[in-house]
């Protein structure tokens, strides 16, 4: 679907890139937490599971956003 004239493509690219950056930063934080042996030993299993689920969701969203971004190019 041609979007020229309907949306500002450059502005949309910038918005999507910002979302990717925010989610990537969150992913890095979760990975850091999950790679900390002390955290993993002391945290309740449900906290670890929630982090793993959140990590998977964010990684999937980043892939989807990158696909959208490449389609705008």
N, CA, C and O atoms as a printed pandas DataFrame, in Angstrom:
     atom_number atom_name residue_name chain_id  residue_number  x_coord  y_coord  z_coord
0              1         N          UNK        A               1    0.860   -1.185    0.000
1              2        CA          UNK        A               1    0.000    0.000    0.000
2              3         C          UNK        A               1    0.895    1.233    0.000
3              4         O          UNK        A               1    1.686    1.418    0.925
4              5         N          UNK        A               2    0.785    2.059   -1.000
5              6        CA          UNK        A               2    1.580    3.289   -1.019
6              7         C          UNK        A               2    1.122    4.236    0.089
7              8         O          UNK        A               2   -0.061    4.552    0.215
8              9         N          UNK        A               3    2.078    4.672    0.874
9             10        CA          UNK        A               3    1.735    5.536    2.004
10            11         C          UNK        A               3    2.198    6.977    1.809
11            12         O          UNK        A               3    1.948    7.831    2.661
12            13         N          UNK        A               4    2.856    7.243    0.716
13            14        CA          UNK        A               4    3.332    8.596    0.444
14            15         C          UNK        A               4    2.151    9.548    0.420
15            16         O          UNK        A               4    1.142    9.291   -0.237
16            17         N          UNK        A               5    2.286   10.633    1.131
17            18        CA          UNK        A               5    1.220   11.618    1.199
18            19         C          UNK        A               5    0.218   11.338    2.307
19            20         O          UNK        A               5   -0.473   12.253    2.755
20            21         N          UNK        A               6    0.127   10.094    2.757
21            22        CA          UNK        A               6   -0.794    9.739    3.836
22            23         C          UNK        A               6   -0.095    9.921    5.180
23            24         O          UNK        A               6   -0.667   10.466    6.124
24            25         N          UNK        A               7    1.156    9.454    5.249
25            26        CA          UNK        A               7    1.948    9.639    6.455
26            27         C          UNK        A               7    3.305   10.194    6.066
27            28         O          UNK        A               7    3.743   10.047    4.925
28            29         N          UNK        A               8    3.958   10.826    7.008
29            30        CA          UNK        A               8    5.331   11.288    6.816
30            31         C          UNK        A               8    6.229   10.081    7.062
31            32         O          UNK        A               8    6.446    9.689    8.209
32            33         N          UNK        A               9    6.748    9.497    5.992
33            34        CA          UNK        A               9    7.508    8.254    6.077
34            35         C          UNK        A               9    8.737    8.432    6.972
35            36         O          UNK        A               9    9.034    7.556    7.784
36            37         N          UNK        A              10    9.436    9.521    6.840
37            38        CA          UNK        A              10   10.633    9.751    7.665
38            39         C          UNK        A              10   10.268    9.845    9.149
39            40         O          UNK        A              10   10.971    9.315   10.008
40            41         N          UNK        A              11    9.176   10.517    9.428
41            42        CA          UNK        A              11    8.731   10.650   10.815
42            43         C          UNK        A              11    8.312    9.279   11.368
43            44         O          UNK        A              11    8.593    8.959   12.523
44            45         N          UNK        A              12    7.659    8.500   10.560
45            46        CA          UNK        A              12    7.235    7.163   10.984
46            47         C          UNK        A              12    8.443    6.267   11.216
47            48         O          UNK        A              12    8.466    5.493   12.173
48            49         N          UNK        A              13    9.451    6.365   10.346
49            50        CA          UNK        A              13   10.673    5.602   10.534
50            51         C          UNK        A              13   11.352    5.977   11.850
51            52         O          UNK        A              13   11.820    5.107   12.584
52            53         N          UNK        A              14   11.400    7.253   12.136
53            54        CA          UNK        A              14   12.021    7.725   13.376
54            55         C          UNK        A              14   11.251    7.210   14.594
55            56         O          UNK        A              14   11.854    6.814   15.591
56            57         N          UNK        A              15    9.932    7.218   14.512
57            58        CA          UNK        A              15    9.097    6.739   15.613
58            59         C          UNK        A              15    9.331    5.249   15.856
59            60         O          UNK        A              15    9.461    4.811   16.999
60            61         N          UNK        A              16    9.382    4.485   14.783
61            62        CA          UNK        A              16    9.594    3.043   14.906
62            63         C          UNK        A              16   11.002    2.762   15.437
63            64         O          UNK        A              16   11.187    1.885   16.281
64            65         N          UNK        A              17   11.985    3.502   14.944
65            66        CA          UNK        A              17   13.364    3.309   15.416
66            67         C          UNK        A              17   13.468    3.618   16.914
67            68         O          UNK        A              17   14.202    2.948   17.640
68            69         N          UNK        A              18   12.741    4.620   17.363
69            70        CA          UNK        A              18   12.738    4.958   18.796
70            71         C          UNK        A              18   12.123    3.809   19.615
71            72         O          UNK        A              18   12.626    3.469   20.686
72            73         N          UNK        A              19   11.043    3.223   19.107
73            74        CA          UNK        A              19   10.431    2.081   19.795
74            75         C          UNK        A              19   11.400    0.900   19.859
75            76         O          UNK        A              19   11.504    0.224   20.883
76            77         N          UNK        A              20   12.103    0.663   18.759
77            78        CA          UNK        A              20   13.087   -0.427   18.726
78            79         C          UNK        A              20   14.170   -0.169   19.768
79            80         O          UNK        A              20   14.563   -1.082   20.495
80            81         N          UNK        A              21   14.650    1.056   19.844
81            82        CA          UNK        A              21   15.709    1.400   20.794
82            83         C          UNK        A              21   15.258    1.185   22.234
83            84         O          UNK        A              21   16.004    0.638   23.046
84            85         N          UNK        A              22   14.040    1.614   22.551
85            86        CA          UNK        A              22   13.514    1.454   23.915
86            87         C          UNK        A              22   13.370   -0.026   24.272
87            88         O          UNK        A              22   13.747   -0.447   25.365
88            89         N          UNK        A              23   12.829   -0.800   23.354
89            90        CA          UNK        A              23   12.637   -2.228   23.614
90            91         C          UNK        A              23   13.984   -2.952   23.683
91            92         O          UNK        A              23   14.158   -3.871   24.484
92            93         N          UNK        A              24   14.926   -2.540   22.850
93            94        CA          UNK        A              24   16.248   -3.154   22.871
94            95         C          UNK        A              24   16.942   -2.871   24.209
95            96         O          UNK        A              24   17.613   -3.742   24.762
96            97         N          UNK        A              25   16.781   -1.677   24.711
97            98        CA          UNK        A              25   17.360   -1.320   26.018
98            99         C          UNK        A              25   16.732   -2.183   27.116
99           100         O          UNK        A              25   17.434   -2.649   28.014
100          101         N          UNK        A              26   15.426   -2.396   27.050
101          102        CA          UNK        A              26   14.739   -3.241   28.028
102          103         C          UNK        A              26   15.234   -4.685   27.917
103          104         O          UNK        A              26   15.434   -5.351   28.933
104          105         N          UNK        A              27   15.430   -5.165   26.695
105          106        CA          UNK        A              27   15.938   -6.527   26.472
106          107         C          UNK        A              27   17.318   -6.666   27.105
107          108         O          UNK        A              27   17.601   -7.658   27.777
108          109         N          UNK        A              28   18.168   -5.680   26.891
109          110        CA          UNK        A              28   19.518   -5.741   27.455
110          111         C          UNK        A              28   19.468   -5.780   28.986
111          112         O          UNK        A              28   20.251   -6.494   29.613
112          113         N          UNK        A              29   18.559   -5.023   29.582
113          114        CA          UNK        A              29   18.408   -5.039   31.037
114          115         C          UNK        A              29   17.971   -6.400   31.545
115          116         O          UNK        A              29   18.488   -6.891   32.549
116          117         N          UNK        A              30   17.021   -7.008   30.856
117          118        CA          UNK        A              30   16.537   -8.336   31.253
118          119         C          UNK        A              30   17.644   -9.369   31.088
119          120         O          UNK        A              30   17.835  -10.218   31.959
120          121         N          UNK        A              31   18.374   -9.302   29.979
121          122        CA          UNK        A              31   19.470  -10.247   29.755
122          123         C          UNK        A              31   20.547  -10.103   30.833
123          124         O          UNK        A              31   21.107  -11.097   31.296
124          125         N          UNK        A              32   20.827   -8.878   31.220
125          126        CA          UNK        A              32   21.813   -8.632   32.276
126          127         C          UNK        A              32   21.348   -9.256   33.587
127          128         O          UNK        A              32   22.121   -9.907   34.290
128          129         N          UNK        A              33   20.069   -9.045   33.903
129          130        CA          UNK        A              33   19.508   -9.596   35.134
130          131         C          UNK        A              33   19.554  -11.124   35.113
131          132         O          UNK        A              33   19.959  -11.754   36.090
132          133         N          UNK        A              34   19.139  -11.708   34.002
133          134        CA          UNK        A              34   19.087  -13.166   33.908
134          135         C          UNK        A              34   20.482  -13.801   33.842
135          136         O          UNK        A              34   20.628  -14.986   34.141
136          137         N          UNK        A              35   21.491  -13.042   33.462
137          138        CA          UNK        A              35   22.842  -13.588   33.428
138          139         C          UNK        A              35   23.559  -13.429   34.768
139          140         O          UNK        A              35   24.671  -13.926   34.947
140          141         N          UNK        A              36   22.912  -12.731   35.709
141          142        CA          UNK        A              36   23.478  -12.550   37.041
142          143         C          UNK        A              36   23.128  -13.777   37.888
143          144         O          UNK        A              36   21.968  -13.985   38.243
144          145         N          UNK        A              37   24.142  -14.583   38.205
145          146        CA          UNK        A              37   23.904  -15.831   38.931
146          147         C          UNK        A              37   23.242  -15.592   40.291
147          148         O          UNK        A              37   22.363  -16.353   40.696
148          149         N          UNK        A              38   23.661  -14.540   40.990
149          150        CA          UNK        A              38   23.066  -14.247   42.295
150          151         C          UNK        A              38   21.580  -13.940   42.169
151          152         O          UNK        A              38   20.769  -14.407   42.970
152          153         N          UNK        A              39   21.231  -13.154   41.163
153          154        CA          UNK        A              39   19.824  -12.828   40.943
154          155         C          UNK        A              39   19.018  -14.094   40.677
155          156         O          UNK        A              39   17.957  -14.304   41.265
156          157         N          UNK        A              40   19.533  -14.930   39.789
157          158        CA          UNK        A              40   18.816  -16.148   39.403
158          159         C          UNK        A              40   18.661  -17.094   40.596
159          160         O          UNK        A              40   17.623  -17.738   40.745
160          161         N          UNK        A              41   19.692  -17.179   41.446
161          162        CA          UNK        A              41   19.628  -18.055   42.622
162          163         C          UNK        A              41   18.602  -17.568   43.643
163          164         O          UNK        A              41   17.889  -18.370   44.246
164          165         N          UNK        A              42   18.531  -16.248   43.834
165          166        CA          UNK        A              42   17.708  -15.679   44.907
166          167         C          UNK        A              42   16.285  -15.337   44.480
167          168         O          UNK        A              42   15.383  -15.291   45.317
168          169         N          UNK        A              43   16.077  -15.101   43.210
169          170        CA          UNK        A              43   14.759  -14.673   42.736
170          171         C          UNK        A              43   13.781  -15.847   42.741
171          172         O          UNK        A              43   14.158  -16.982   42.452
172          173         N          UNK        A              44   12.523  -15.560   43.073
173          174        CA          UNK        A              44   11.508  -16.613   42.983
174          175         C          UNK        A              44   11.357  -17.084   41.528
175          176         O          UNK        A              44   11.530  -16.294   40.600
176          177         N          UNK        A              45   11.039  -18.354   41.336
177          178        CA          UNK        A              45   10.914  -18.894   39.972
178          179         C          UNK        A              45    9.928  -18.110   39.108
179          180         O          UNK        A              45   10.141  -17.971   37.903
180          181         N          UNK        A              46    8.852  -17.598   39.706
181          182        CA          UNK        A              46    7.881  -16.845   38.910
182          183         C          UNK        A              46    8.461  -15.540   38.380
183          184         O          UNK        A              46    8.050  -15.066   37.321
184          185         N          UNK        A              47    9.409  -14.955   39.101
185          186        CA          UNK        A              47   10.058  -13.727   38.626
186          187         C          UNK        A              47   10.940  -14.055   37.423
187          188         O          UNK        A              47   10.942  -13.329   36.429
188          189         N          UNK        A              48   11.682  -15.145   37.521
189          190        CA          UNK        A              48   12.532  -15.570   36.410
190          191         C          UNK        A              48   11.671  -15.891   35.184
191          192         O          UNK        A              48   11.997  -15.502   34.063
192          193         N          UNK        A              49   10.578  -16.600   35.417
193          194        CA          UNK        A              49    9.688  -16.954   34.309
194          195         C          UNK        A              49    9.096  -15.717   33.664
195          196         O          UNK        A              49    9.014  -15.632   32.439
196          197         N          UNK        A              50    8.678  -14.750   34.485
197          198        CA          UNK        A              50    8.101  -13.515   33.948
198          199         C          UNK        A              50    9.141  -12.766   33.112
199          200         O          UNK        A              50    8.826  -12.257   32.036
200          201         N          UNK        A              51   10.382  -12.699   33.610
201          202        CA          UNK        A              51   11.442  -12.048   32.839
202          203         C          UNK        A              51   11.671  -12.759   31.510
203          204         O          UNK        A              51   11.837  -12.109   30.477
204          205         N          UNK        A              52   11.679  -14.075   31.531
205          206        CA          UNK        A              52   11.887  -14.834   30.295
206          207         C          UNK        A              52   10.747  -14.606   29.310
207          208         O          UNK        A              52   10.975  -14.485   28.106
208          209         N          UNK        A              53    9.523  -14.547   29.822
209          210        CA          UNK        A              53    8.370  -14.294   28.948
210          211         C          UNK        A              53    8.422  -12.884   28.377
211          212         O          UNK        A              53    8.169  -12.676   27.191
212          213         N          UNK        A              54    8.751  -11.917   29.227
213          214        CA          UNK        A              54    8.854  -10.527   28.780
214          215         C          UNK        A              54    9.949  -10.397   27.731
215          216         O          UNK        A              54    9.781   -9.697   26.733
216          217         N          UNK        A              55   11.060  -11.067   27.958
217          218        CA          UNK        A              55   12.168  -11.064   27.004
218          219         C          UNK        A              55   11.708  -11.578   25.645
219          220         O          UNK        A              55   11.999  -10.965   24.617
220          221         N          UNK        A              56   10.997  -12.690   25.635
221          222        CA          UNK        A              56   10.515  -13.271   24.373
222          223         C          UNK        A              56    9.547  -12.315   23.665
223          224         O          UNK        A              56    9.609  -12.158   22.445
224          225         N          UNK        A              57    8.663  -11.684   24.423
225          226        CA          UNK        A              57    7.699  -10.743   23.839
226          227         C          UNK        A              57    8.427   -9.559   23.217
227          228         O          UNK        A              57    8.147   -9.180   22.079
228          229         N          UNK        A              58    9.369   -8.971   23.968
229          230        CA          UNK        A              58   10.109   -7.812   23.451
230          231         C          UNK        A              58   10.917   -8.186   22.212
231          232         O          UNK        A              58   10.949   -7.428   21.243
232          233         N          UNK        A              59   11.566   -9.341   22.234
233          234        CA          UNK        A              59   12.349   -9.754   21.074
234          235         C          UNK        A              59   11.459   -9.941   19.848
235          236         O          UNK        A              59   11.852   -9.589   18.736
236          237         N          UNK        A              60   10.281  -10.486   20.044
237          238        CA          UNK        A              60    9.333  -10.652   18.938
238          239         C          UNK        A              60    8.859   -9.290   18.429
239          240         O          UNK        A              60    8.776   -9.072   17.220
240          241         N          UNK        A              61    8.550   -8.383   19.343
241          242        CA          UNK        A              61    8.105   -7.047   18.938
242          243         C          UNK        A              61    9.197   -6.318   18.165
243          244         O          UNK        A              61    8.913   -5.616   17.194
244          245         N          UNK        A              62   10.446   -6.484   18.596
245          246        CA          UNK        A              62   11.560   -5.847   17.886
246          247         C          UNK        A              62   11.662   -6.399   16.466
247          248         O          UNK        A              62   11.862   -5.642   15.516
248          249         N          UNK        A              63   11.524   -7.717   16.320
249          250        CA          UNK        A              63   11.558   -8.316   14.970
250          251         C          UNK        A              63   10.440   -7.741   14.109
251          252         O          UNK        A              63   10.664   -7.392   12.950
252          253         N          UNK        A              64    9.234   -7.640   14.672
253          254        CA          UNK        A              64    8.099   -7.106   13.909
254          255         C          UNK        A              64    8.331   -5.647   13.523
255          256         O          UNK        A              64    8.043   -5.245   12.396
256          257         N          UNK        A              65    8.853   -4.858   14.463
257          258        CA          UNK        A              65    9.106   -3.456   14.173
258          259         C          UNK        A              65   10.180   -3.304   13.084
259          260         O          UNK        A              65   10.073   -2.431   12.224
260          261         N          UNK        A              66   11.196   -4.142   13.125
261          262        CA          UNK        A              66   12.232   -4.090   12.096
262          263         C          UNK        A              66   11.668   -4.459   10.727
263          264         O          UNK        A              66   12.087   -3.903    9.712
264          265         N          UNK        A              67   10.719   -5.397   10.695
265          266        CA          UNK        A              67   10.074   -5.755    9.441
266          267         C          UNK        A              67    9.284   -4.564    8.897
267          268         O          UNK        A              67    9.364   -4.244    7.711
268          269         N          UNK        A              68    8.530   -3.920    9.770
269          270        CA          UNK        A              68    7.759   -2.739    9.357
270          271         C          UNK        A              68    8.701   -1.662    8.857
271          272         O          UNK        A              68    8.449   -1.028    7.833
272          273         N          UNK        A              69    9.786   -1.460    9.584
273          274        CA          UNK        A              69   10.762   -0.443    9.206
274          275         C          UNK        A              69   11.364   -0.736    7.825
275          276         O          UNK        A              69   11.522    0.170    7.008
276          277         N          UNK        A              70   11.690   -1.983    7.576
277          278        CA          UNK        A              70   12.257   -2.336    6.264
278          279         C          UNK        A              70   11.227   -2.186    5.155
279          280         O          UNK        A              70   11.584   -1.879    4.018
280          281         N          UNK        A              71    9.961   -2.396    5.469
281          282        CA          UNK        A              71    8.903   -2.223    4.465
282          283         C          UNK        A              71    8.676   -0.760    4.133
283          284         O          UNK        A              71    8.164   -0.443    3.059
284          285         N          UNK        A              72    9.047    0.136    5.036
285          286        CA          UNK        A              72    8.894    1.564    4.772
286          287         C          UNK        A              72   10.035    2.112    3.912
287          288         O          UNK        A              72    9.927    3.203    3.353
288          289         N          UNK        A              73   11.108    1.364    3.810
289          290        CA          UNK        A              73   12.278    1.834    3.052
290          291         C          UNK        A              73   12.055    1.766    1.571
291          292         O          UNK        A              73   12.942    2.125    0.797
